[in-house]
XYZ file of C-alpha atoms in Angstrom:
345
model
C 0.000 0.000 0.000
C 1.442 3.338 -1.036
C 1.114 6.633 0.777
C 1.934 10.231 -0.068
C 4.022 12.487 2.165
C 4.173 16.271 2.309
C 6.790 18.029 4.469
C 6.137 21.479 5.905
C 8.407 23.599 8.085
C 6.564 25.414 10.852
C 7.207 29.022 11.921
C 9.503 27.969 14.732
C 11.498 25.586 12.525
C 9.823 22.379 13.688
C 8.905 19.816 11.049
C 5.357 18.801 10.147
C 4.747 15.692 8.031
C 1.351 15.200 6.360
C 0.464 11.691 5.178
C -2.351 10.878 2.756
C -3.693 7.875 0.861
C -3.617 9.803 -2.417
C -1.552 12.732 -3.600
C -3.139 16.010 -2.544
C -2.426 19.707 -2.065
C -2.764 21.706 1.154
C -3.917 25.228 1.949
C -1.502 26.694 4.532
C -3.196 28.744 7.257
C -2.346 30.121 10.719
C 0.611 28.568 12.505
C 1.563 28.955 16.176
C 4.116 31.597 17.060
C 7.474 30.392 18.424
C 7.694 29.940 22.175
C 9.820 32.295 24.243
C 12.122 31.385 27.127
C 12.012 27.642 26.587
C 14.346 25.237 28.337
C 16.124 22.229 26.862
C 15.718 18.711 28.277
C 18.578 17.385 30.372
C 19.229 14.218 32.330
C 20.580 13.085 35.676
C 21.620 9.541 36.487
C 19.850 7.811 39.352
C 22.770 6.308 41.314
C 20.760 3.424 42.794
C 18.717 2.415 39.753
C 21.497 3.034 37.222
C 19.123 4.758 34.805
C 18.602 8.344 33.645
C 15.867 10.700 34.833
C 14.821 13.327 32.282
C 13.957 16.938 33.140
C 12.421 19.800 31.193
C 10.637 22.493 33.254
C 9.108 23.987 30.068
C 6.823 20.949 29.823
C 4.970 22.142 32.923
C 3.544 24.999 30.810
C 2.219 22.829 27.940
C -1.383 23.136 26.778
C -3.894 21.410 29.057
C -7.449 20.516 27.951
C -8.261 23.733 26.023
C -11.801 24.577 24.820
C -12.657 22.965 21.458
C -12.220 26.221 19.537
C -8.569 26.353 20.690
C -7.747 22.691 19.987
C -4.099 22.761 18.809
C -4.414 19.382 17.034
C -7.333 20.349 14.809
C -7.035 21.449 11.203
C -6.831 25.265 11.071
C -9.393 26.889 8.827
C -8.705 30.120 6.930
C -8.443 32.911 9.530
C -8.892 30.271 12.237
C -7.164 30.177 15.631
C -3.498 29.156 15.147
C -2.672 25.504 15.713
C 0.003 22.850 15.307
C -1.373 21.704 11.934
C -1.876 24.921 9.921
C -3.783 23.408 6.990
C -7.528 23.301 6.310
C -7.670 19.498 6.092
C -5.391 16.457 6.503
C -5.501 12.680 6.975
C -2.588 11.845 9.316
C -0.212 14.486 10.692
C 3.052 14.078 12.623
C 5.053 16.989 14.013
C 7.922 17.647 16.394
C 6.689 18.195 19.938
C 6.542 21.827 21.057
C 7.490 20.783 24.610
C 9.854 17.801 24.157
C 11.070 15.558 26.957
C 14.099 14.641 24.806
C 16.011 16.657 22.230
C 18.596 16.180 19.483
C 19.684 19.828 19.913
C 22.714 20.205 22.165
C 22.523 22.169 25.403
C 25.933 23.708 24.772
C 27.377 25.654 26.516
C 25.186 24.327 29.367
C 26.902 22.176 32.005
C 23.900 19.801 32.070
C 23.977 16.533 30.139
C 21.504 16.673 27.271
C 18.550 14.254 27.376
C 19.286 13.097 23.849
C 16.461 11.880 21.676
C 13.425 13.095 19.836
C 9.731 13.656 20.597
C 6.960 13.821 17.990
C 3.159 13.957 18.077
C 1.018 11.703 15.850
C -2.475 13.034 15.041
C -4.722 10.223 13.816
C -7.473 12.239 12.172
C -8.814 15.790 11.792
C -11.891 14.652 13.752
C -11.430 15.955 17.330
C -13.563 13.161 18.819
C -13.734 9.385 18.703
C -11.057 6.706 18.777
C -9.143 4.283 16.604
C -12.340 2.218 16.428
C -13.995 5.059 14.496
C -11.362 5.140 11.749
C -11.725 3.107 8.580
C -9.359 0.195 8.057
C -7.662 2.088 5.215
C -7.086 5.083 7.523
C -5.591 2.832 10.212
C -3.376 1.327 7.490
C -2.200 4.833 6.631
C -1.573 5.607 10.291
C 0.542 2.461 10.736
C 2.544 3.295 7.617
C 3.080 6.884 8.777
C 4.391 5.657 12.137
C 6.570 3.086 10.340
C 7.964 5.782 8.073
C 8.938 7.953 11.037
C 10.466 4.901 12.781
C 12.606 4.178 9.724
C 13.707 7.793 9.271
C 14.527 8.355 12.958
C 16.480 5.084 13.215
C 18.812 6.336 10.470
C 20.332 8.557 13.157
C 23.323 6.619 14.505
C 22.821 8.215 17.935
C 19.301 6.795 18.319
C 18.972 3.293 19.775
C 15.221 2.899 20.292
C 12.034 4.417 18.877
C 8.861 4.195 20.951
C 5.522 5.043 19.278
C 2.675 4.942 21.796
C -0.714 6.295 22.764
C -1.868 7.423 26.197
C -5.651 7.378 26.117
C -7.762 9.102 28.739
C -7.198 11.691 31.439
C -6.626 8.858 33.933
C -3.394 8.084 32.063
C -2.467 11.766 31.881
C -3.704 12.753 28.423
C -3.826 16.558 28.220
C -5.508 16.805 24.787
C -8.611 14.684 24.020
C -8.142 14.840 20.219
C -7.220 11.272 19.072
C -3.449 11.196 18.918
C -0.324 9.348 19.937
C 3.344 10.174 20.331
C 6.780 8.992 19.254
C 9.746 9.100 21.630
C 13.211 8.247 20.315
C 15.985 7.522 22.816
C 19.714 7.929 22.490
C 20.363 5.423 25.262
C 18.463 2.148 25.243
C 16.164 2.213 28.309
C 17.212 -0.562 30.746
C 13.724 -2.086 30.871
C 13.561 -2.234 27.065
C 17.069 -3.699 26.834
C 16.050 -6.448 29.272
C 12.997 -7.330 27.168
C 14.944 -7.296 23.908
C 17.696 -9.505 25.351
C 15.162 -12.002 26.711
C 13.414 -12.110 23.338
C 16.792 -12.908 21.745
C 17.992 -15.486 24.263
C 14.711 -17.308 24.839
C 13.132 -17.067 21.370
C 10.095 -15.644 23.136
C 7.856 -14.710 20.214
C 8.232 -17.994 18.331
C 7.460 -19.871 21.525
C 4.435 -17.672 22.184
C 2.908 -18.619 18.858
C 3.836 -22.292 19.239
C 2.633 -22.807 22.827
C -0.280 -20.365 23.116
C -3.220 -21.664 25.162
C -6.311 -21.530 22.888
C -8.340 -20.145 25.805
C -6.187 -16.991 25.692
C -6.934 -16.275 22.022
C -9.307 -13.388 21.412
C -9.361 -13.580 17.612
C -7.312 -15.173 14.853
C -7.001 -14.639 11.116
C -4.689 -16.040 8.461
C -1.730 -13.784 9.314
C -2.548 -12.258 12.733
C -3.457 -13.413 16.219
C -4.946 -11.369 19.074
C -4.576 -12.775 22.595
C -4.362 -11.985 26.294
C -0.906 -13.082 27.515
C -0.893 -15.521 30.432
C 1.688 -13.205 32.030
C -0.475 -10.066 31.644
C 0.388 -7.261 34.036
C -2.788 -5.261 33.329
C -6.471 -6.216 33.343
C -7.601 -6.992 29.782
C -4.029 -6.641 28.500
C -4.112 -7.668 24.846
C -1.440 -8.221 22.209
C -1.843 -8.232 18.438
C 0.935 -10.330 16.935
C 1.561 -11.034 13.231
C 2.332 -14.697 12.609
C 5.161 -13.884 10.195
C 8.202 -12.038 11.530
C 8.348 -8.412 10.342
C 10.224 -5.611 12.078
C 7.820 -2.980 10.728
C 4.390 -2.712 9.046
C 6.279 -1.183 6.137
C 7.540 -4.650 5.185
C 4.096 -6.265 5.369
C 1.777 -7.027 2.504
C -1.595 -5.359 2.116
C -3.521 -8.365 3.475
C -1.348 -8.526 6.612
C -1.698 -4.787 7.165
C -5.476 -4.997 6.758
C -5.645 -7.799 9.314
C -3.672 -5.810 11.903
C -5.811 -2.730 11.302
C -9.000 -4.770 11.663
C -7.672 -6.284 14.891
C -6.820 -2.830 16.298
C -10.238 -1.494 15.346
C -12.022 -4.447 16.975
C -9.968 -4.290 20.161
C -10.463 -0.556 20.650
C -14.187 -1.026 20.036
C -14.181 -3.394 23.021
C -12.320 -0.846 25.138
C -14.766 1.863 24.011
C -17.915 -0.024 24.892
C -17.357 -2.773 27.468
C -17.912 -0.461 30.453
C -20.082 2.087 28.600
C -17.269 4.643 28.628
C -13.901 4.681 26.837
C -11.432 2.630 28.847
C -8.091 4.354 29.529
C -5.127 2.483 28.154
C -1.543 2.653 26.939
C -0.971 1.382 23.395
C 2.589 0.402 22.494
C 3.635 0.000 18.858
C 6.417 -2.420 19.744
C 9.217 -1.913 17.214
C 12.636 -3.515 17.757
C 15.573 -1.562 19.115
C 18.750 -1.366 17.045
C 20.395 -4.753 16.750
C 17.288 -6.746 17.702
C 15.207 -6.797 14.496
C 15.826 -10.537 13.965
C 14.470 -11.430 17.390
C 11.749 -8.826 18.038
C 8.831 -8.623 15.579
C 6.685 -5.543 15.283
C 3.462 -6.044 17.241
C 0.860 -4.148 19.254
C 0.455 -4.203 23.041
C -2.580 -2.705 24.796
C -2.231 -2.012 28.519
C -5.711 -1.108 29.841
C -6.107 0.560 33.218
C -9.618 -0.521 34.172
C -10.520 -3.779 35.909
C -14.301 -3.372 36.065
C -17.122 -0.882 35.851
C -16.080 2.108 38.002
C -12.962 0.168 39.079
C -9.623 1.510 37.935
C -6.241 -0.190 38.057
C -4.061 2.045 40.220
C -0.329 1.461 40.260
C 0.060 1.610 44.013
C 3.035 1.355 46.355
C 4.098 -2.242 45.719
C 4.000 -1.860 41.939
C 5.687 1.540 41.807
C 8.435 0.595 44.246
C 9.219 -2.928 43.063
C 8.003 -2.871 39.455
C 6.135 -6.125 40.218
C 2.458 -6.096 39.282
C -0.594 -7.462 41.101
C -3.363 -8.386 38.658
C -7.075 -8.768 39.457
C -8.490 -9.971 36.113
C -7.347 -13.426 34.999
C -6.111 -13.464 31.363
C -8.320 -16.423 30.364
C -11.368 -14.630 31.770
C -10.421 -11.421 29.949
C -9.999 -13.301 26.669
C -13.389 -14.995 27.118
C -15.067 -11.663 27.840
C -13.560 -10.023 24.746
C -14.542 -13.004 22.569
C -18.105 -12.886 23.900
C -18.267 -9.139 23.227
C -17.510 -9.653 19.544
C -20.003 -12.494 19.000
């Protein structure tokens, strides 16, 4: 499946990439003015945990739940209020974050160590409401290809080790803008937790074994090229993975049928999260791409981490989980899988 890409440089020098299914032109409208007195991200090493902590005080001033007429992720009409996407219409838009937690611009001559990386925002649709379940399969295909394209381009940077596309959905998870969107974080240093997972995938052949030994009771849905299941080791209630059966490091290397199957699986799963408790369930969605050097052992797949265990019952990460990193789970994976299967019947 082909896509078309248009690059636009914003007033403050940040890049905006516009993706479309067919070639199209854009009417440029009102862009945001550059920020004043911004700070650059920097890092400090935690001496006990042996991992960096990232700081950027400018992020504390970022836009928080504005009225709809000031939505910075909406298409900007002629003479409309300035926004991040200064065109009258678009399909998928990705731009550099105005308040990044990581940066590829040096802090020199600062004495702080730069939090090296990159932060981008992925806007799924010009529609300010709804979810991934409301997009067409072809639009989800385009979204996956746009994310894959940014993954490929960012990974060309020799200083980048890991690219993390994700979505935080819902104010419970900390979403500050309700417009359907995700983000991309690219890290200079491989996060320790990610390195551990990648190494285990390599040493233990985890993904091949998952497909070979999967308990049928954990399967939510299955098609020719894709399987959706609740892992027996789930850390979150209703945690669900969408895993292609053939090993691909990116949707970009998949055929149209495979891409359609993944998009259909995403759409179906988010529909469950939208409706099972009569209100959109908060979740974290991880587009799990491999880190550098692990593409042979880590296939691209989707992980959903929901944060609701029942109607009016949220999953709070309390003391034990935050301190130890060990999770206590209330919803059994086989029961979650059964409930999702029943929902789709």
